Tab-separated table of C-alpha atoms in Angstrom:
chain	number	residue	atom	x	y	z
Y	7	UNK	CA	42.909	-17.234	-23.697
Y	8	UNK	CA	42.601	-13.483	-24.150
Y	9	UNK	CA	39.779	-11.610	-22.497
Y	10	UNK	CA	37.077	-10.208	-24.744
Y	11	UNK	CA	37.863	-6.607	-25.554
Y	12	UNK	CA	35.605	-4.316	-27.508
Y	13	UNK	CA	36.664	-1.566	-29.855
Y	14	UNK	CA	35.180	1.917	-29.491
Y	15	UNK	CA	32.617	1.191	-32.211
Y	16	UNK	CA	31.731	-2.213	-30.727
Y	17	UNK	CA	31.309	-0.658	-27.281
Y	18	UNK	CA	28.871	1.927	-28.669
Y	19	UNK	CA	26.898	-0.804	-30.443
Y	20	UNK	CA	26.895	-3.233	-27.488
Y	21	UNK	CA	25.551	-0.623	-25.057
Y	22	UNK	CA	23.498	1.403	-27.543
Y	23	UNK	CA	25.231	4.687	-26.762
Y	24	UNK	CA	26.469	7.396	-29.074
Y	25	UNK	CA	30.191	7.976	-29.629
Y	26	UNK	CA	29.725	11.353	-27.936
Y	27	UNK	CA	28.310	9.676	-24.811
Y	28	UNK	CA	31.140	7.161	-24.657
Y	29	UNK	CA	33.753	9.901	-25.080
Y	30	UNK	CA	32.067	11.942	-22.343
Y	31	UNK	CA	32.101	8.991	-19.927
Y	32	UNK	CA	35.833	8.728	-20.582
Y	33	UNK	CA	36.311	12.491	-20.173
Y	34	UNK	CA	34.687	12.472	-16.714
Y	35	UNK	CA	36.699	9.358	-15.848
Y	36	UNK	CA	33.832	6.904	-15.547
Y	37	UNK	CA	35.642	4.700	-18.071
Y	38	UNK	CA	39.356	4.244	-18.739
Y	39	UNK	CA	39.860	2.095	-21.848
Y	40	UNK	CA	43.177	0.634	-22.905
Y	41	UNK	CA	44.769	2.736	-25.617
Y	42	UNK	CA	46.838	1.384	-28.448
Y	43	UNK	CA	47.866	4.266	-30.644
Y	44	UNK	CA	44.663	6.129	-31.431
Y	45	UNK	CA	42.483	3.058	-30.821
Y	46	UNK	CA	40.597	2.382	-27.599
Y	47	UNK	CA	39.736	-1.054	-26.258
Y	48	UNK	CA	37.330	-1.877	-23.466
Y	49	UNK	CA	38.005	-4.999	-21.437
Y	50	UNK	CA	35.696	-6.812	-19.010
Y	51	UNK	CA	36.247	-4.219	-16.247
Y	52	UNK	CA	35.181	-1.306	-18.440
Y	53	UNK	CA	32.235	-3.271	-19.819
Y	54	UNK	CA	31.064	-4.065	-16.274
Y	55	UNK	CA	31.428	-0.403	-15.318
Y	56	UNK	CA	29.391	0.589	-18.371
Y	57	UNK	CA	26.583	-1.749	-17.279
Y	58	UNK	CA	26.611	-0.144	-13.831
Y	59	UNK	CA	26.664	3.374	-15.291
Y	60	UNK	CA	23.702	2.704	-17.568
Y	61	UNK	CA	21.761	0.987	-14.799
Y	62	UNK	CA	22.442	3.936	-12.519
Y	63	UNK	CA	21.265	6.370	-15.198
Y	64	UNK	CA	18.087	4.322	-15.708
Y	65	UNK	CA	17.388	4.656	-11.974
Y	66	UNK	CA	17.922	8.415	-12.224
Y	67	UNK	CA	21.301	8.722	-10.503
Y	68	UNK	CA	23.458	11.681	-11.466
Y	69	UNK	CA	26.710	10.887	-13.277
Y	70	UNK	CA	28.795	12.464	-10.512
Y	71	UNK	CA	27.100	10.227	-7.917
Y	72	UNK	CA	27.856	7.198	-10.090
Y	73	UNK	CA	31.468	8.329	-10.508
Y	74	UNK	CA	31.919	8.762	-6.754
Y	75	UNK	CA	30.292	5.400	-6.108
Y	76	UNK	CA	32.636	3.660	-8.557
Y	77	UNK	CA	35.639	5.354	-6.916
Y	78	UNK	CA	34.653	3.963	-3.506
Y	79	UNK	CA	35.233	0.417	-4.752
Y	80	UNK	CA	38.818	1.214	-5.711
Y	81	UNK	CA	39.591	3.078	-2.490
Y	82	UNK	CA	37.584	1.251	0.169
Y	83	UNK	CA	36.374	-2.037	-1.297
Y	84	UNK	CA	33.094	-3.825	-1.862
Y	85	UNK	CA	31.462	-3.403	1.562
Y	86	UNK	CA	31.983	0.369	1.566
Y	87	UNK	CA	30.631	0.504	-1.986
Y	88	UNK	CA	27.551	-1.484	-0.946
Y	89	UNK	CA	26.921	0.833	2.017
Y	90	UNK	CA	27.254	3.862	-0.259
Y	91	UNK	CA	24.839	2.251	-2.717
Y	92	UNK	CA	22.245	1.751	0.023
Y	93	UNK	CA	22.448	5.456	0.894
Y	94	UNK	CA	22.209	6.455	-2.781
Y	95	UNK	CA	19.288	4.078	-3.363
Y	96	UNK	CA	17.387	5.382	-0.332
Y	97	UNK	CA	17.763	8.985	-1.509
Y	98	UNK	CA	16.778	8.110	-5.073
Y	99	UNK	CA	13.756	6.073	-3.960
Y	100	UNK	CA	12.540	9.089	-1.967
Y	101	UNK	CA	13.080	11.378	-4.960
Y	102	UNK	CA	11.219	8.970	-7.257
Y	103	UNK	CA	8.336	8.692	-4.794
Y	104	UNK	CA	8.119	12.508	-4.669
Y	105	UNK	CA	8.117	12.660	-8.480
Y	106	UNK	CA	5.401	10.002	-8.644
Y	107	UNK	CA	3.254	11.964	-6.205
Y	108	UNK	CA	3.656	15.087	-8.358
Y	109	UNK	CA	2.772	13.139	-11.502
Y	110	UNK	CA	-0.272	11.546	-9.826
Y	111	UNK	CA	-1.458	14.987	-8.721
Y	112	UNK	CA	-0.976	16.472	-12.194
Y	113	UNK	CA	-2.803	13.530	-13.797
Y	114	UNK	CA	-5.725	13.869	-11.380
Y	115	UNK	CA	-6.007	17.599	-12.105
Y	116	UNK	CA	-5.780	17.054	-15.860
Y	117	UNK	CA	-8.358	14.249	-15.735
Y	118	UNK	CA	-10.778	16.446	-13.781
Y	119	UNK	CA	-10.281	19.357	-16.187
Y	120	UNK	CA	-10.762	17.059	-19.178
Y	121	UNK	CA	-13.972	15.647	-17.720
Y	122	UNK	CA	-15.255	19.146	-16.975
Y	123	UNK	CA	-14.448	20.263	-20.509
Y	124	UNK	CA	-16.123	17.188	-22.014
Y	125	UNK	CA	-19.225	17.800	-19.873
Y	126	UNK	CA	-19.402	21.425	-21.036
Y	127	UNK	CA	-19.324	20.242	-24.655
Y	128	UNK	CA	-22.299	17.923	-24.137
């Protein structure tokens, strides 16, 4: 039984990314599809990597961090990759907490200014 492979167009549709995004991920070596002539095919490995890339982006990781993290698996194995992920996650959680604090502060200031403005209108 052959493994499910996706064409370039199917890969874009499956992961809801633009062709430009998919080409860029290949250019920076996050993905390495099989090539047959001018066609590209993405097997289970590339599809799994794409899931990890998109999840990492959703969490706010930089593409270079994701690329380095994916390389660790190939060079050092799963345990090293998991340790690297814990470090990345800790840094990102701190960054997200800092961003949330800034957003909370901005919202409090805007709310106070809005209330003051509304009171002046009354």
